[in-house]
Amino acid sequence: MSHTPVNRADHQTPHQDLHSEQGALRGERPGRARNPVIKVADLAWLEFEKPDLDRAEVFARDFGFAIAARTERELWLRGTFAGSPCMVIRRGNASRFIGPAFRAAERSDLDRLARATGSAVRNIGVPGGGHAVTLLDPSGFPVQVVHCAEQLPALGEQQPLLLNFGTEHRRTNATQRPPREPSRIQRLGHVVLETRVFARALDWYLDTLGMIVSDFLFLDGQRDRGPTMAFIRCDQGSLAVDHHTLAMHLGPGNGYVHSAYQVTDLDAIAGGGEYLAERGYRRSWGIGRHIQGSQLFDYWRDPDHFMLEHFADGDLFSCDLEPGWAPMSASGLAQWGPPVTRDFLGTNPSPAKLREVMTALRGDNELDPARLLGLMKAMSS
């Protein structure tokens, strides 16, 4: 997690010079729990299953990961920053997302979490060793909270380019020729999940893991029914951390949407994108700059159709900043960039998508016809 100390004396009061044009209305849901069980420090890694680890490793290297460990049945991927791995891919019969692992601030947090949830602390086979508590969130995702015995050492960085700005000339008598190479991943930034039980899942992450909301999105004409998307960060007090470590939105499916990995700068995003395109991979959307989180982005599909994002220059918030509120819309996803694609929005019609919608509308969850119509309108606006 990227973090920066914040001087509280310089901090604006809630909704003065807010990052969003709107704050909460009187009586709207708060963006944090009063007394969470623990406060996780960061997202540690994501877990997947795939049938072809060799193909997964080729894409991982092309996307910019380094290999932390490889066995016949497991592939551990990492970035250049010291810390935990970014991802583990285990050999399985089909390609699927298993769930996220969050990093506990202290080993004792695992004991507290286990007592509060009736769970057990167990040893895990992460490189360097460690312990974990495994829980099930309301959406049905296995969620691990981990504490690693050892950190992976830092690797060599992809250095940012020295840029000239207006009359500030920091580079003279030297050309700019960045090599055409993979974007070198620094770290895992966030994961985005779709859920049919958005409000229940949001409460669980706030109450159990102590996360706090940076931004809520709501449907046009339905703000009184509450938000349908939340960008959620970890609470490290006065340390400013990523705008979102986890984002969730209401939808007909329960599943992985995308995950995001930090790289050095815009040139690393663009150069790495050219490298991926030359090797036949498919861009989902980009390059652009988001609104919520402000980060530069570029989205790609791996050979198993999972979406991954290169990002740089994201917002960092301390615990003092209150949630912003904004309407949910496709046009509100970016400050600049190409039009958002149907592939990124997940709105390409298919028999599988139709089955998801019908199952959700019949089930005991938070998606009803009005919510569904509102989501469809938002994704076309």
Coordinates of C-alpha atoms in Angstrom, one line a residue:
M1 CA 0.0 0.0 0.0
S2 CA 1.3 3.5 -0.9
H3 CA 1.0 5.8 2.1
T4 CA 2.0 9.3 3.1
P5 CA 1.9 11.0 6.5
V6 CA -0.7 13.8 6.7
N7 CA -0.4 16.9 8.9
R8 CA -3.8 17.1 10.7
A9 CA -3.4 20.8 11.1
D10 CA -3.6 21.2 7.3
H11 CA -6.5 18.9 6.9
Q12 CA -9.8 20.4 5.6
T13 CA -13.0 19.8 7.6
P14 CA -15.4 17.2 6.1
H15 CA -16.9 18.4 2.9
Q16 CA -14.8 21.6 2.7
D17 CA -12.9 21.3 -0.6
L18 CA -14.2 17.8 -0.7
H19 CA -12.9 15.3 -3.3
S20 CA -16.5 14.9 -4.5
E21 CA -19.1 17.6 -5.3
Q22 CA -21.5 16.0 -2.9
G23 CA -21.3 14.7 0.7
A24 CA -23.7 12.6 2.7
L25 CA -27.2 13.9 3.3
R26 CA -28.6 13.9 6.8
G27 CA -29.4 10.3 7.9
E28 CA -27.5 8.5 5.1
R29 CA -25.4 5.5 5.8
P30 CA -22.0 6.2 7.4
G31 CA -18.8 5.1 5.7
R32 CA -17.2 3.4 8.6
A33 CA -18.0 1.2 11.6
R34 CA -17.9 2.5 15.2
N35 CA -16.1 -0.5 16.6
P36 CA -14.7 -2.9 14.0
V37 CA -13.3 -6.2 15.0
I38 CA -9.8 -5.4 13.5
K39 CA -8.4 -2.9 11.0
V40 CA -6.6 -4.6 8.1
A41 CA -3.6 -2.8 6.9
D42 CA -3.7 -3.6 3.2
L43 CA -4.7 -6.1 0.5
A44 CA -2.0 -8.8 0.5
W45 CA -2.7 -11.0 -2.6
L46 CA -5.5 -12.5 -4.7
E47 CA -6.0 -16.2 -5.3
F48 CA -7.0 -17.8 -8.6
E49 CA -7.3 -21.3 -10.1
K50 CA -6.3 -21.9 -13.7
P51 CA -5.7 -25.2 -15.7
D52 CA -2.6 -24.0 -17.5
L53 CA 0.1 -22.5 -15.3
D54 CA 2.6 -22.3 -18.1
R55 CA 0.3 -20.0 -20.1
A56 CA -0.5 -18.1 -16.9
E57 CA 3.2 -17.5 -16.4
V58 CA 3.8 -16.2 -19.9
F59 CA 1.0 -13.6 -19.5
A60 CA 2.3 -12.7 -16.0
R61 CA 5.7 -11.9 -17.3
D62 CA 4.3 -10.0 -20.3
F63 CA 2.1 -8.0 -18.0
G64 CA 5.0 -7.1 -15.8
F65 CA 5.0 -9.5 -12.8
A66 CA 8.1 -11.1 -11.4
I67 CA 7.9 -14.7 -10.2
A68 CA 8.2 -15.2 -6.5
A69 CA 7.9 -19.0 -6.5
R70 CA 6.8 -21.7 -8.9
T71 CA 5.9 -25.4 -8.3
E72 CA 4.1 -28.0 -10.3
R73 CA 0.8 -26.8 -8.7
E74 CA 1.3 -23.2 -7.7
L75 CA 2.6 -19.9 -9.3
W76 CA 3.3 -17.0 -6.9
L77 CA 3.6 -13.6 -8.6
R78 CA 5.1 -10.4 -7.1
G79 CA 5.9 -6.8 -7.8
T80 CA 9.1 -4.9 -7.3
F81 CA 8.2 -3.5 -3.9
A82 CA 9.2 -5.3 -0.7
G83 CA 6.4 -7.1 1.0
S84 CA 4.0 -10.0 0.2
P85 CA 3.3 -11.6 -3.2
C86 CA 0.6 -10.0 -5.4
M87 CA -1.1 -13.2 -6.6
V88 CA -1.2 -16.9 -6.3
I89 CA -2.5 -19.1 -9.2
R90 CA -3.1 -22.7 -8.3
R91 CA -3.6 -25.5 -10.9
G92 CA -7.4 -26.3 -11.2
N93 CA -9.8 -27.8 -13.6
A94 CA -11.3 -24.5 -14.6
S95 CA -10.3 -20.8 -14.5
R96 CA -11.9 -19.1 -11.5
F97 CA -11.3 -16.4 -8.9
I98 CA -11.1 -17.8 -5.4
G99 CA -10.9 -14.7 -3.2
P100 CA -8.8 -12.0 -1.7
A101 CA -6.3 -12.0 1.2
F102 CA -5.9 -9.0 3.4
R103 CA -2.8 -8.2 5.5
A104 CA -3.2 -7.9 9.3
A105 CA -1.4 -5.1 10.9
E106 CA -0.2 -7.3 13.8
R107 CA -0.1 -11.1 14.4
S108 CA -2.3 -10.5 17.4
D109 CA -5.1 -9.3 15.1
L110 CA -5.5 -12.8 13.8
D111 CA -6.2 -14.1 17.3
R112 CA -8.7 -11.3 17.9
L113 CA -10.4 -12.0 14.6
A114 CA -10.5 -15.8 15.2
R115 CA -12.1 -15.3 18.7
A116 CA -14.7 -12.9 17.4
T117 CA -15.7 -15.1 14.4
G118 CA -15.3 -18.6 15.9
S119 CA -12.6 -19.3 13.4
A120 CA -9.1 -20.8 13.7
V121 CA -5.6 -19.4 13.0
R122 CA -3.8 -21.7 10.6
N123 CA -0.4 -21.9 9.0
I124 CA -0.2 -21.0 5.3
G125 CA 2.2 -21.9 2.5
V126 CA 3.1 -18.4 1.4
P127 CA 6.8 -18.0 0.4
G128 CA 8.5 -17.2 3.7
G129 CA 5.7 -18.7 5.8
G130 CA 2.8 -17.1 7.7
H131 CA -0.6 -17.5 9.4
A132 CA -4.1 -16.8 8.3
V133 CA -7.8 -16.7 9.4
T134 CA -10.2 -17.7 6.6
L135 CA -13.8 -16.2 6.7
L136 CA -16.7 -16.2 4.3
D137 CA -18.1 -12.8 3.3
P138 CA -21.9 -12.3 2.6
S139 CA -21.3 -12.7 -1.1
G140 CA -19.8 -16.2 -0.6
F141 CA -16.1 -15.2 -1.2
P142 CA -13.5 -16.9 1.0
V143 CA -11.6 -14.0 2.5
Q144 CA -8.3 -14.6 4.2
V145 CA -6.6 -12.2 6.7
V146 CA -2.9 -13.1 6.8
H147 CA 0.2 -12.2 8.6
C148 CA 3.5 -13.2 6.8
A149 CA 6.5 -14.3 8.7
E150 CA 8.9 -12.8 6.2
Q151 CA 8.8 -10.0 3.6
L152 CA 10.0 -10.5 0.0
P153 CA 13.0 -8.2 -0.7
A154 CA 12.6 -5.3 -3.1
L155 CA 13.6 -5.8 -6.7
G156 CA 15.0 -3.3 -9.2
E157 CA 12.6 -0.5 -10.3
Q158 CA 11.5 0.8 -13.6
Q159 CA 12.7 4.4 -13.2
P160 CA 10.3 7.3 -13.9
L161 CA 11.2 9.4 -16.8
L162 CA 12.7 12.9 -16.2
L163 CA 10.2 15.3 -17.7
N164 CA 10.3 18.9 -18.9
F165 CA 7.4 21.1 -17.8
G166 CA 6.9 24.6 -19.3
T167 CA 9.9 26.7 -18.2
E168 CA 11.1 24.0 -15.8
H169 CA 13.8 22.2 -17.9
R170 CA 15.2 19.3 -15.9
R171 CA 16.3 17.4 -19.0
T172 CA 18.6 19.1 -21.5
N173 CA 21.0 17.7 -24.2
A174 CA 19.4 14.3 -23.7
T175 CA 16.7 12.5 -25.6
Q176 CA 13.8 10.5 -24.2
R177 CA 13.9 6.8 -25.5
P178 CA 12.2 4.5 -23.1
P179 CA 12.6 0.9 -24.1
R180 CA 9.6 -1.2 -25.4
E181 CA 9.3 -3.6 -22.5
P182 CA 6.7 -4.9 -20.0
S183 CA 5.4 -2.4 -17.4
R184 CA 7.2 -3.5 -14.3
I185 CA 4.6 -4.1 -11.6
Q186 CA 5.3 -2.5 -8.3
R187 CA 2.5 -3.8 -6.2
L188 CA -1.1 -4.9 -6.0
G189 CA -3.4 -1.9 -5.6
H190 CA -7.0 -3.0 -5.5
V191 CA -9.7 -5.5 -6.4
V192 CA -13.2 -4.8 -7.7
L193 CA -16.1 -7.3 -6.9
E194 CA -19.7 -7.6 -8.1
T195 CA -22.3 -8.7 -5.6
R196 CA -26.0 -9.3 -5.3
V197 CA -25.9 -8.4 -1.6
F198 CA -24.1 -5.1 -1.7
A199 CA -25.3 -3.5 1.5
R200 CA -24.7 -6.7 3.6
A201 CA -21.3 -7.2 2.1
L202 CA -20.3 -3.6 2.6
D203 CA -21.3 -3.7 6.3
W204 CA -19.3 -6.9 6.7
Y205 CA -16.0 -5.4 5.4
L206 CA -16.5 -2.3 7.5
D207 CA -17.5 -4.1 10.7
T208 CA -15.2 -7.1 10.5
L209 CA -12.1 -5.7 8.7
G210 CA -12.4 -2.0 9.8
M211 CA -12.3 -0.6 6.2
I212 CA -13.7 2.8 5.5
V213 CA -15.5 4.3 2.4
S214 CA -13.9 6.9 0.2
D215 CA -16.8 7.3 -2.3
F216 CA -20.3 6.1 -2.7
L217 CA -22.1 5.9 -6.0
F218 CA -25.9 5.9 -6.3
L219 CA -28.5 5.4 -9.0
D220 CA -30.3 8.3 -10.6
G221 CA -33.6 8.8 -8.8
Q222 CA -32.8 6.1 -6.2
R223 CA -30.5 7.8 -3.8
D224 CA -33.0 7.3 -1.0
R225 CA -32.5 3.6 -1.4
G226 CA -28.8 3.9 -0.6
P227 CA -25.7 3.5 -2.7
T228 CA -25.0 0.8 -5.3
M229 CA -21.2 1.1 -5.3
A230 CA -18.5 1.8 -2.8
F231 CA -14.8 2.5 -3.1
I232 CA -13.3 1.3 0.2
R233 CA -9.8 2.0 1.7
C234 CA -7.9 0.7 4.7
D235 CA -7.8 2.8 7.9
Q236 CA -4.3 3.6 8.9
G237 CA -5.1 6.7 10.8
S238 CA -3.1 9.7 9.7
L239 CA -1.2 7.7 7.1
A240 CA -2.7 8.5 3.7
V241 CA -3.4 5.3 1.8
D242 CA -4.9 4.3 -1.5
H243 CA -8.3 5.8 -2.3
H244 CA -9.6 2.2 -2.6
T245 CA -8.2 -1.2 -1.8
L246 CA -11.5 -2.8 -2.5
A247 CA -14.4 -1.6 -4.6
M248 CA -17.8 -3.3 -4.8
H249 CA -20.9 -2.7 -6.8
L250 CA -24.4 -4.2 -6.9
G251 CA -25.1 -6.4 -9.9
P252 CA -26.7 -9.6 -11.1
G253 CA -23.5 -11.6 -10.5
N254 CA -21.3 -12.5 -7.6
G255 CA -17.7 -12.4 -8.8
Y256 CA -14.4 -10.8 -9.8
V257 CA -14.5 -7.7 -12.0
H258 CA -10.9 -6.7 -12.2
S259 CA -7.7 -6.2 -10.2
A260 CA -5.2 -3.3 -10.4
Y261 CA -1.4 -3.2 -10.2
Q262 CA 0.7 -0.1 -9.8
V263 CA 3.4 0.8 -12.2
T264 CA 5.9 3.8 -12.3
D265 CA 4.2 6.4 -14.5
L266 CA 2.2 7.1 -17.7
D267 CA 5.1 6.0 -20.0
A268 CA 5.3 2.7 -18.2
I269 CA 1.5 2.3 -18.8
A270 CA 1.7 3.2 -22.4
G271 CA 4.9 1.4 -23.2
G272 CA 3.7 -1.7 -21.4
G273 CA 0.5 -1.5 -23.3
E274 CA 2.3 -1.4 -26.7
Y275 CA 4.3 -4.5 -25.6
L276 CA 1.1 -6.4 -24.7
A277 CA -0.6 -5.4 -28.0
E278 CA 2.3 -6.6 -30.0
R279 CA 1.9 -10.0 -28.4
G280 CA -1.7 -10.3 -29.3
Y281 CA -3.4 -9.5 -25.9
R282 CA -6.7 -7.6 -25.9
R283 CA -7.1 -4.2 -24.3
S284 CA -10.4 -3.8 -22.6
W285 CA -10.3 -0.1 -22.0
G286 CA -7.7 2.7 -21.8
I287 CA -5.6 4.7 -21.6
G288 CA -7.4 7.3 -19.4
R289 CA -7.7 8.9 -16.0
H290 CA -10.4 7.9 -13.6
I291 CA -12.6 10.2 -11.5
Q292 CA -13.0 8.3 -8.2
G293 CA -9.4 7.6 -7.3
S294 CA -8.0 9.8 -10.1
Q295 CA -5.5 7.2 -11.2
L296 CA -4.2 6.8 -14.8
F297 CA -5.5 3.4 -16.1
D298 CA -5.2 0.8 -18.8
Y299 CA -7.2 -2.4 -18.7
W300 CA -6.3 -5.7 -20.4
R301 CA -7.7 -9.3 -20.6
D302 CA -5.5 -12.2 -19.9
P303 CA -5.8 -15.5 -21.8
D304 CA -8.4 -16.7 -19.3
H305 CA -10.5 -13.6 -19.8
F306 CA -9.7 -12.0 -16.4
M307 CA -9.4 -8.3 -16.5
L308 CA -6.2 -6.6 -15.0
E309 CA -5.3 -3.0 -14.8
H310 CA -2.1 -1.1 -15.0
F311 CA -2.4 2.1 -12.9
A312 CA -0.3 5.0 -11.7
D313 CA -0.7 8.3 -9.8
G314 CA -3.7 7.4 -7.6
D315 CA -5.3 9.4 -4.8
L316 CA -4.1 8.9 -1.2
F317 CA -6.5 9.6 1.7
S318 CA -6.0 9.7 5.4
C319 CA -8.7 8.5 7.8
D320 CA -10.1 12.0 8.3
L321 CA -11.6 12.4 4.8
E322 CA -15.4 11.7 4.7
P323 CA -17.1 9.8 1.9
G324 CA -18.1 11.6 -1.3
W325 CA -21.4 10.8 -3.0
A326 CA -21.9 10.9 -6.8
P327 CA -24.4 9.5 -9.3
M328 CA -23.4 6.2 -11.0
S329 CA -22.9 6.5 -14.8
A330 CA -20.6 5.2 -17.5
S331 CA -19.6 8.7 -18.5
G332 CA -18.6 9.4 -14.9
L333 CA -15.9 6.7 -14.9
A334 CA -13.2 8.8 -16.5
Q335 CA -12.0 12.4 -16.6
W336 CA -10.4 11.8 -20.1
G337 CA -9.8 8.8 -22.3
P338 CA -11.6 6.8 -25.0
P339 CA -15.3 6.0 -24.5
V340 CA -15.8 3.3 -22.0
T341 CA -16.3 -0.1 -23.7
R342 CA -19.0 -2.7 -23.3
D343 CA -16.4 -5.2 -22.4
F344 CA -15.2 -3.1 -19.5
L345 CA -18.8 -2.5 -18.3
G346 CA -19.6 -6.2 -18.6
T347 CA -22.7 -5.3 -20.7
N348 CA -22.0 -7.5 -23.7
P349 CA -25.2 -9.6 -24.1
S350 CA -24.7 -13.3 -23.7
P351 CA -26.8 -16.4 -22.6
A352 CA -24.6 -16.5 -19.4
K353 CA -25.4 -12.9 -18.6
L354 CA -29.1 -13.4 -19.1
R355 CA -29.0 -16.5 -16.8
E356 CA -27.3 -14.4 -14.1
V357 CA -30.0 -11.7 -14.3
M358 CA -32.8 -14.2 -14.1
T359 CA -31.2 -16.0 -11.2
A360 CA -30.7 -12.7 -9.3
L361 CA -34.2 -11.5 -9.9
R362 CA -35.6 -14.7 -8.4
G363 CA -33.2 -14.9 -5.5
D364 CA -33.1 -13.5 -2.0
N365 CA -30.9 -10.5 -2.6
E366 CA -30.8 -6.8 -3.2
L367 CA -31.4 -6.8 -6.9
D368 CA -35.0 -6.1 -8.0
P369 CA -36.4 -4.8 -11.3
A370 CA -36.1 -1.1 -10.3
R371 CA -32.5 -1.6 -9.3
L372 CA -31.7 -3.6 -12.5
L373 CA -33.3 -0.9 -14.7
G374 CA -31.4 1.8 -12.8
L375 CA -28.1 -0.1 -13.3
M376 CA -28.8 -0.5 -17.0
K377 CA -29.6 3.2 -17.4
A378 CA -26.4 4.1 -15.5
M379 CA -24.2 1.9 -17.7
S380 CA -25.7 3.5 -20.9
S381 CA -25.4 7.1 -19.6

